[in-house]
Amino acid sequence: MTLLQFHAAARTADIAPGAVLHVQVAGNEVAVFNIGGEFFATSDRCTHMRGRLSDGYVQAGVIECPLHFGKFDIRTGRALSPPCKIDLAVFPVRVEGGSVLVQCCTLSGT
Ligand code: FES
């Protein structure tokens, strides 16, 4: 069975404004972004050829993939420039007590 749950992913203090952090959340590779004090989470794998987005360049709410320089809107996951055509998965985020919680799918036992 698949469950949607919020999982502790990072401490807010570990992600400076304008920065991105790679985390594993319930088996998912996730990029957590701090955009002007607001936190967002997307898949950490580019939809083009799976470049690691947390190694990319963040500017004005946009992440640029380090492999072929495709861009995505961090808030919506929308693919903004070639070679990326497929939008990025985005995950709901909550901040509680200095922790960033990310909602991801979890597989539970039978
Ligand atoms: Fe990201 Fe190609 S792998 S643009």
GROMACS .gro file of N, CA, C and O in nm, residues 12-110:
model
  396
   12THR      N    1   1.583   2.383   0.904
   12THR     CA    2   1.576   2.509   0.827
   12THR      C    3   1.712   2.580   0.828
   12THR      O    4   1.751   2.639   0.727
   13ALA      N    5   1.784   2.569   0.940
   13ALA     CA    6   1.912   2.638   0.953
   13ALA      C    7   2.019   2.583   0.859
   13ALA      O    8   2.121   2.647   0.834
   14ASP      N    9   1.995   2.462   0.806
   14ASP     CA   10   2.094   2.398   0.718
   14ASP      C   11   2.082   2.444   0.573
   14ASP      O   12   2.165   2.404   0.490
   15ILE      N   13   1.978   2.523   0.541
   15ILE     CA   14   1.959   2.565   0.401
   15ILE      C   15   1.946   2.717   0.400
   15ILE      O   16   1.841   2.773   0.434
   16ALA      N   17   2.051   2.783   0.361
   16ALA     CA   18   2.052   2.930   0.358
   16ALA      C   19   1.961   2.979   0.245
   16ALA      O   20   1.934   2.906   0.149
   17PRO      N   21   1.911   3.102   0.255
   17PRO     CA   22   1.833   3.159   0.144
   17PRO      C   23   1.910   3.150   0.012
   17PRO      O   24   2.028   3.182   0.006
   18GLY      N   25   1.842   3.100  -0.090
   18GLY     CA   26   1.904   3.085  -0.221
   18GLY      C   27   1.978   2.953  -0.239
   18GLY      O   28   2.032   2.928  -0.347
   19ALA      N   29   1.978   2.869  -0.134
   19ALA     CA   30   2.053   2.743  -0.140
   19ALA      C   31   1.959   2.625  -0.164
   19ALA      O   32   1.836   2.636  -0.152
   20VAL      N   33   2.020   2.512  -0.198
   20VAL     CA   34   1.946   2.387  -0.220
   20VAL      C   35   2.024   2.276  -0.152
   20VAL      O   36   2.147   2.279  -0.148
   21LEU      N   37   1.950   2.179  -0.098
   21LEU     CA   38   2.012   2.067  -0.027
   21LEU      C   39   1.953   1.936  -0.079
   21LEU      O   40   1.832   1.923  -0.095
   22HIS      N   41   2.041   1.839  -0.106
   22HIS     CA   42   1.996   1.705  -0.145
   22HIS      C   43   1.962   1.627  -0.018
   22HIS      O   44   2.042   1.625   0.077
   23VAL      N   45   1.846   1.562  -0.017
   23VAL     CA   46   1.808   1.475   0.095
   23VAL      C   47   1.740   1.351   0.039
   23VAL      O   48   1.687   1.353  -0.072
   24GLN      N   49   1.742   1.245   0.118
   24GLN     CA   50   1.665   1.124   0.088
   24GLN      C   51   1.543   1.129   0.177
   24GLN      O   52   1.556   1.144   0.299
   25VAL      N   53   1.425   1.118   0.118
   25VAL     CA   54   1.302   1.120   0.197
   25VAL      C   55   1.220   0.997   0.158
   25VAL      O   56   1.173   0.986   0.044
   26ALA      N   57   1.208   0.904   0.250
   26ALA     CA   58   1.129   0.783   0.227
   26ALA      C   59   1.166   0.716   0.094
   26ALA      O   60   1.080   0.674   0.017
   27GLY      N   61   1.296   0.711   0.068
   27GLY     CA   62   1.344   0.645  -0.053
   27GLY      C   63   1.342   0.731  -0.178
   27GLY      O   64   1.380   0.685  -0.285
   28ASN      N   65   1.297   0.855  -0.165
   28ASN     CA   66   1.294   0.948  -0.279
   28ASN      C   67   1.414   1.042  -0.271
   28ASN      O   68   1.450   1.089  -0.164
   29GLU      N   69   1.474   1.071  -0.387
   29GLU     CA   70   1.579   1.172  -0.392
   29GLU      C   71   1.512   1.307  -0.410
   29GLU      O   72   1.443   1.330  -0.510
   30VAL      N   73   1.532   1.394  -0.312
   30VAL     CA   74   1.459   1.521  -0.306
   30VAL      C   75   1.558   1.636  -0.297
   30VAL      O   76   1.661   1.626  -0.229
   31ALA      N   77   1.525   1.746  -0.364
   31ALA     CA   78   1.599   1.871  -0.351
   31ALA      C   79   1.512   1.966  -0.269
   31ALA      O   80   1.396   1.990  -0.305
   32VAL      N   81   1.567   2.018  -0.159
   32VAL     CA   82   1.494   2.113  -0.075
   32VAL      C   83   1.556   2.251  -0.095
   32VAL      O   84   1.678   2.267  -0.079
   33PHE      N   85   1.474   2.348  -0.128
   33PHE     CA   86   1.519   2.483  -0.161
   33PHE      C   87   1.470   2.582  -0.057
   33PHE      O   88   1.357   2.571  -0.008
   34ASN      N   89   1.552   2.683  -0.031
   34ASN     CA   90   1.511   2.798   0.048
   34ASN      C   91   1.508   2.918  -0.047
   34ASN      O   92   1.612   2.964  -0.094
   35ILE      N   93   1.387   2.965  -0.074
   35ILE     CA   94   1.371   3.079  -0.163
   35ILE      C   95   1.319   3.195  -0.079
   35ILE      O   96   1.201   3.201  -0.046
   36GLY      N   97   1.409   3.283  -0.040
   36GLY     CA   98   1.371   3.399   0.040
   36GLY      C   99   1.303   3.363   0.172
   36GLY      O  100   1.213   3.433   0.216
   37GLY      N  101   1.345   3.253   0.233
   37GLY     CA  102   1.289   3.212   0.361
   37GLY      C  103   1.170   3.119   0.349
   37GLY      O  104   1.120   3.070   0.450
   38GLU      N  105   1.125   3.091   0.228
   38GLU     CA  106   1.020   2.992   0.204
   38GLU      C  107   1.084   2.866   0.151
   38GLU      O  108   1.176   2.873   0.068
   39PHE      N  109   1.033   2.751   0.195
   39PHE     CA  110   1.095   2.624   0.157
   39PHE      C  111   1.009   2.549   0.056
   39PHE      O  112   0.886   2.549   0.066
   40PHE      N  113   1.078   2.486  -0.040
   40PHE     CA  114   1.012   2.410  -0.147
   40PHE      C  115   1.090   2.281  -0.167
   40PHE      O  116   1.210   2.274  -0.139
   41ALA      N  117   1.020   2.179  -0.216
   41ALA     CA  118   1.085   2.051  -0.243
   41ALA      C  119   1.043   1.999  -0.379
   41ALA      O  120   0.925   2.004  -0.415
   42THR      N  121   1.143   1.950  -0.453
   42THR     CA  122   1.118   1.889  -0.583
   42THR      C  123   1.196   1.758  -0.590
   42THR      O  124   1.283   1.732  -0.507
   43SER      N  125   1.167   1.680  -0.691
   43SER     CA  126   1.255   1.568  -0.721
   43SER      C  127   1.395   1.624  -0.743
   43SER      O  128   1.411   1.733  -0.798
   44ASP      N  129   1.497   1.548  -0.700
   44ASP     CA  130   1.634   1.595  -0.722
   44ASP      C  131   1.687   1.550  -0.857
   44ASP      O  132   1.802   1.578  -0.891
   45ARG      N  133   1.606   1.480  -0.935
   45ARG     CA  134   1.653   1.428  -1.064
   45ARG      C  135   1.584   1.500  -1.179
   45ARG      O  136   1.460   1.502  -1.188
   46CYS      N  137   1.664   1.557  -1.265
   46CYS     CA  138   1.614   1.628  -1.383
   46CYS      C  139   1.533   1.533  -1.470
   46CYS      O  140   1.567   1.414  -1.483
   47THR      N  141   1.427   1.584  -1.531
   47THR     CA  142   1.342   1.501  -1.616
   47THR      C  143   1.404   1.478  -1.754
   47THR      O  144   1.350   1.400  -1.832
   48HIS      N  145   1.515   1.542  -1.784
   48HIS     CA  146   1.580   1.520  -1.913
   48HIS      C  147   1.665   1.393  -1.908
   48HIS      O  148   1.626   1.292  -1.965
   49MET      N  149   1.776   1.396  -1.836
   49MET     CA  150   1.862   1.277  -1.826
   49MET      C  151   1.910   1.256  -1.684
   49MET      O  152   2.022   1.211  -1.660
   50ARG      N  153   1.823   1.290  -1.589
   50ARG     CA  154   1.844   1.259  -1.447
   50ARG      C  155   1.965   1.329  -1.384
   50ARG      O  156   2.024   1.279  -1.287
   51GLY      N  157   2.002   1.445  -1.435
   51GLY     CA  158   2.105   1.524  -1.367
   51GLY      C  159   2.060   1.556  -1.225
   51GLY      O  160   1.941   1.568  -1.196
   52ARG      N  161   2.158   1.567  -1.135
   52ARG     CA  162   2.125   1.596  -0.995
   52ARG      C  163   2.106   1.747  -0.980
   52ARG      O  164   2.202   1.824  -0.982
   53LEU      N  165   1.983   1.788  -0.958
   53LEU     CA  166   1.950   1.930  -0.955
   53LEU      C  167   2.010   2.001  -0.834
   53LEU      O  168   2.039   2.122  -0.841
   54SER      N  169   2.030   1.928  -0.724
   54SER     CA  170   2.088   1.994  -0.606
   54SER      C  171   2.234   2.034  -0.630
   54SER      O  172   2.290   2.109  -0.550
   55ASP      N  173   2.293   1.989  -0.740
   55ASP     CA  174   2.426   2.036  -0.779
   55ASP      C  175   2.416   2.151  -0.879
   55ASP      O  176   2.518   2.197  -0.932
   56GLY      N  177   2.295   2.195  -0.907
   56GLY     CA  178   2.273   2.299  -1.007
   56GLY      C  179   2.280   2.439  -0.950
   56GLY      O  180   2.321   2.460  -0.835
   57TYR      N  181   2.234   2.533  -1.030
   57TYR     CA  182   2.247   2.675  -0.998
   57TYR      C  183   2.107   2.732  -0.974
   57TYR      O  184   2.019   2.719  -1.060
   58VAL      N  185   2.088   2.794  -0.856
   58VAL     CA  186   1.959   2.852  -0.819
   58VAL      C  187   1.963   3.002  -0.839
   58VAL      O  188   2.055   3.069  -0.791
   59GLN      N  189   1.862   3.054  -0.909
   59GLN     CA  190   1.852   3.199  -0.922
   59GLN      C  191   1.707   3.238  -0.944
   59GLN      O  192   1.639   3.184  -1.033
   60ALA      N  193   1.660   3.331  -0.863
   60ALA     CA  194   1.526   3.390  -0.878
   60ALA      C  195   1.418   3.283  -0.891
   60ALA      O  196   1.330   3.292  -0.977
   61GLY      N  197   1.422   3.182  -0.802
   61GLY     CA  198   1.317   3.081  -0.802
   61GLY      C  199   1.327   2.979  -0.913
   61GLY      O  200   1.233   2.902  -0.935
   62VAL      N  201   1.441   2.976  -0.981
   62VAL     CA  202   1.462   2.882  -1.092
   62VAL      C  203   1.586   2.798  -1.062
   62VAL      O  204   1.687   2.850  -1.014
   63ILE      N  205   1.577   2.666  -1.090
   63ILE     CA  206   1.693   2.579  -1.079
   63ILE      C  207   1.741   2.543  -1.219
   63ILE      O  208   1.661   2.506  -1.305
   64GLU      N  209   1.873   2.559  -1.239
   64GLU     CA  210   1.933   2.522  -1.367
   64GLU      C  211   2.010   2.392  -1.348
   64GLU      O  212   2.095   2.381  -1.260
   65CYS      N  213   1.977   2.293  -1.428
   65CYS     CA  214   2.041   2.162  -1.420
   65CYS      C  215   2.190   2.174  -1.456
   65CYS      O  216   2.225   2.241  -1.554
   66PRO      N  217   2.278   2.106  -1.380
   66PRO     CA  218   2.421   2.118  -1.407
   66PRO      C  219   2.465   2.042  -1.532
   66PRO      O  220   2.575   2.066  -1.582
   67LEU      N  221   2.383   1.949  -1.584
   67LEU     CA  222   2.430   1.868  -1.698
   67LEU      C  223   2.413   1.938  -1.832
   67LEU      O  224   2.508   1.950  -1.909
   68HIS      N  225   2.291   1.982  -1.864
   68HIS     CA  226   2.269   2.044  -1.996
   68HIS      C  227   2.198   2.178  -1.984
   68HIS      O  228   2.145   2.228  -2.082
   69PHE      N  229   2.188   2.228  -1.861
   69PHE     CA  230   2.144   2.366  -1.835
   69PHE      C  231   1.996   2.391  -1.862
   69PHE      O  232   1.955   2.506  -1.882
   70GLY      N  233   1.915   2.286  -1.864
   70GLY     CA  234   1.770   2.305  -1.865
   70GLY      C  235   1.728   2.370  -1.735
   70GLY      O  236   1.798   2.363  -1.633
   71LYS      N  237   1.612   2.437  -1.736
   71LYS     CA  238   1.568   2.510  -1.618
   71LYS      C  239   1.426   2.471  -1.579
   71LYS      O  240   1.343   2.440  -1.665
   72PHE      N  241   1.400   2.480  -1.447
   72PHE     CA  242   1.268   2.451  -1.391
   72PHE      C  243   1.229   2.560  -1.291
   72PHE      O  244   1.315   2.609  -1.217
   73ASP      N  245   1.100   2.589  -1.288
   73ASP     CA  246   1.045   2.675  -1.182
   73ASP      C  247   1.040   2.593  -1.054
   73ASP      O  248   0.975   2.487  -1.050
   74ILE      N  249   1.107   2.638  -0.951
   74ILE     CA  250   1.116   2.561  -0.827
   74ILE      C  251   0.979   2.550  -0.758
   74ILE      O  252   0.947   2.448  -0.699
   75ARG      N  253   0.898   2.652  -0.765
   75ARG     CA  254   0.769   2.652  -0.696
   75ARG      C  255   0.669   2.556  -0.760
   75ARG      O  256   0.592   2.491  -0.692
   76THR      N  257   0.671   2.549  -0.894
   76THR     CA  258   0.569   2.470  -0.965
   76THR      C  259   0.624   2.345  -1.030
   76THR      O  260   0.548   2.257  -1.069
   77GLY      N  261   0.755   2.338  -1.049
   77GLY     CA  262   0.817   2.227  -1.119
   77GLY      C  263   0.811   2.240  -1.271
   77GLY      O  264   0.860   2.154  -1.343
   78ARG      N  265   0.754   2.348  -1.320
   78ARG     CA  266   0.735   2.363  -1.464
   78ARG      C  267   0.870   2.370  -1.537
   78ARG      O  268   0.960   2.444  -1.498
   79ALA      N  269   0.882   2.291  -1.644
   79ALA     CA  270   1.001   2.297  -1.728
   79ALA      C  271   0.999   2.429  -1.804
   79ALA      O  272   0.900   2.462  -1.870
   80LEU      N  273   1.109   2.504  -1.795
   80LEU     CA  274   1.113   2.639  -1.852
   80LEU      C  275   1.197   2.651  -1.978
   80LEU      O  276   1.179   2.746  -2.054
   81SER      N  277   1.293   2.558  -1.996
   81SER     CA  278   1.379   2.575  -2.114
   81SER      C  279   1.433   2.441  -2.160
   81SER      O  280   1.450   2.349  -2.080
   82PRO      N  281   1.461   2.428  -2.291
   82PRO     CA  282   1.515   2.306  -2.347
   82PRO      C  283   1.652   2.275  -2.285
   82PRO      O  284   1.722   2.369  -2.247
   83PRO      N  285   1.691   2.150  -2.277
   83PRO     CA  286   1.622   2.035  -2.336
   83PRO      C  287   1.511   1.977  -2.250
   83PRO      O  288   1.455   1.873  -2.284
   84CYS      N  289   1.476   2.041  -2.140
   84CYS     CA  290   1.373   1.987  -2.050
   84CYS      C  291   1.234   2.017  -2.107
   84CYS      O  292   1.203   2.134  -2.137
   85LYS      N  293   1.154   1.913  -2.120
   85LYS     CA  294   1.017   1.928  -2.169
   85LYS      C  295   0.915   1.879  -2.068
   85LYS      O  296   0.799   1.917  -2.073
   86ILE      N  297   0.958   1.790  -1.980
   86ILE     CA  298   0.868   1.730  -1.881
   86ILE      C  299   0.885   1.801  -1.749
   86ILE      O  300   0.998   1.821  -1.702
   87ASP      N  301   0.772   1.841  -1.688
   87ASP     CA  302   0.777   1.911  -1.560
   87ASP      C  303   0.837   1.821  -1.452
   87ASP      O  304   0.829   1.697  -1.459
   88LEU      N  305   0.888   1.886  -1.350
   88LEU     CA  306   0.952   1.820  -1.236
   88LEU      C  307   0.846   1.791  -1.130
   88LEU      O  308   0.756   1.872  -1.109
   89ALA      N  309   0.861   1.678  -1.061
   89ALA     CA  310   0.771   1.649  -0.948
   89ALA      C  311   0.799   1.747  -0.835
   89ALA      O  312   0.915   1.775  -0.803
   90VAL      N  313   0.693   1.803  -0.777
   90VAL     CA  314   0.709   1.888  -0.659
   90VAL      C  315   0.637   1.821  -0.543
   90VAL      O  316   0.538   1.751  -0.562
   91PHE      N  317   0.688   1.843  -0.422
   91PHE     CA  318   0.634   1.780  -0.303
   91PHE      C  319   0.586   1.888  -0.206
   91PHE      O  320   0.657   1.988  -0.187
   92PRO      N  321   0.471   1.868  -0.142
   92PRO     CA  322   0.426   1.963  -0.041
   92PRO      C  323   0.526   1.972   0.074
   92PRO      O  324   0.588   1.872   0.111
   93VAL      N  325   0.539   2.091   0.130
   93VAL     CA  326   0.636   2.118   0.238
   93VAL      C  327   0.564   2.185   0.354
   93VAL      O  328   0.477   2.270   0.333
   94ARG      N  329   0.603   2.147   0.475
   94ARG     CA  330   0.561   2.216   0.597
   94ARG      C  331   0.685   2.245   0.679
   94ARG      O  332   0.778   2.166   0.679
   95VAL      N  333   0.682   2.358   0.751
   95VAL     CA  334   0.793   2.389   0.843
   95VAL      C  335   0.738   2.386   0.984
   95VAL      O  336   0.637   2.452   1.014
   96GLU      N  337   0.803   2.305   1.070
   96GLU     CA  338   0.758   2.292   1.209
   96GLU      C  339   0.880   2.288   1.300
   96GLU      O  340   0.967   2.201   1.283
   97GLY      N  341   0.883   2.381   1.395
   97GLY     CA  342   0.988   2.378   1.497
   97GLY      C  343   1.129   2.373   1.440
   97GLY      O  344   1.213   2.299   1.492
   98GLY      N  345   1.155   2.445   1.334
   98GLY     CA  346   1.289   2.448   1.277
   98GLY      C  347   1.319   2.332   1.185
   98GLY      O  348   1.432   2.317   1.139
   99SER      N  349   1.220   2.247   1.158
   99SER     CA  350   1.240   2.136   1.066
   99SER      C  351   1.159   2.157   0.939
   99SER      O  352   1.047   2.210   0.943
  100VAL      N  353   1.216   2.114   0.827
  100VAL     CA  354   1.144   2.113   0.700
  100VAL      C  355   1.087   1.973   0.681
  100VAL      O  356   1.163   1.875   0.680
  101LEU      N  357   0.956   1.964   0.670
  101LEU     CA  358   0.890   1.835   0.649
  101LEU      C  359   0.844   1.829   0.504
  101LEU      O  360   0.787   1.925   0.452
  102VAL      N  361   0.867   1.714   0.440
  102VAL     CA  362   0.831   1.697   0.300
  102VAL      C  363   0.735   1.580   0.288
  102VAL      O  364   0.758   1.474   0.348
  103GLN      N  365   0.630   1.601   0.211
  103GLN     CA  366   0.530   1.495   0.192
  103GLN      C  367   0.568   1.411   0.070
  103GLN      O  368   0.573   1.461  -0.043
  104CYS      N  369   0.598   1.284   0.096
  104CYS     CA  370   0.636   1.191  -0.011
  104CYS      C  371   0.559   1.061   0.007
  104CYS      O  372   0.508   1.032   0.115
  105CYS      N  373   0.560   0.984  -0.098
  105CYS     CA  374   0.500   0.851  -0.091
  105CYS      C  375   0.589   0.758  -0.013
  105CYS      O  376   0.710   0.761  -0.025
  106THR      N  377   0.527   0.672   0.065
  106THR     CA  378   0.597   0.568   0.138
  106THR      C  379   0.527   0.437   0.106
  106THR      O  380   0.405   0.431   0.101
  107LEU      N  381   0.605   0.335   0.084
  107LEU     CA  382   0.546   0.203   0.068
  107LEU      C  383   0.539   0.137   0.205
  107LEU      O  384   0.638   0.128   0.275
  108SER      N  385   0.418   0.093   0.243
  108SER     CA  386   0.405   0.027   0.373
  108SER      C  387   0.398  -0.124   0.348
  108SER      O  388   0.374  -0.170   0.236
  109GLY      N  389   0.419  -0.201   0.454
  109GLY     CA  390   0.412  -0.346   0.443
  109GLY      C  391   0.272  -0.392   0.411
  109GLY      O  392   0.177  -0.315   0.415
  110THR      N  393   0.258  -0.516   0.380
  110THR     CA  394   0.125  -0.568   0.341
  110THR      C  395   0.037  -0.591   0.462
  110THR      O  396   0.079  -0.604   0.570
   0.00000   0.00000   0.00000
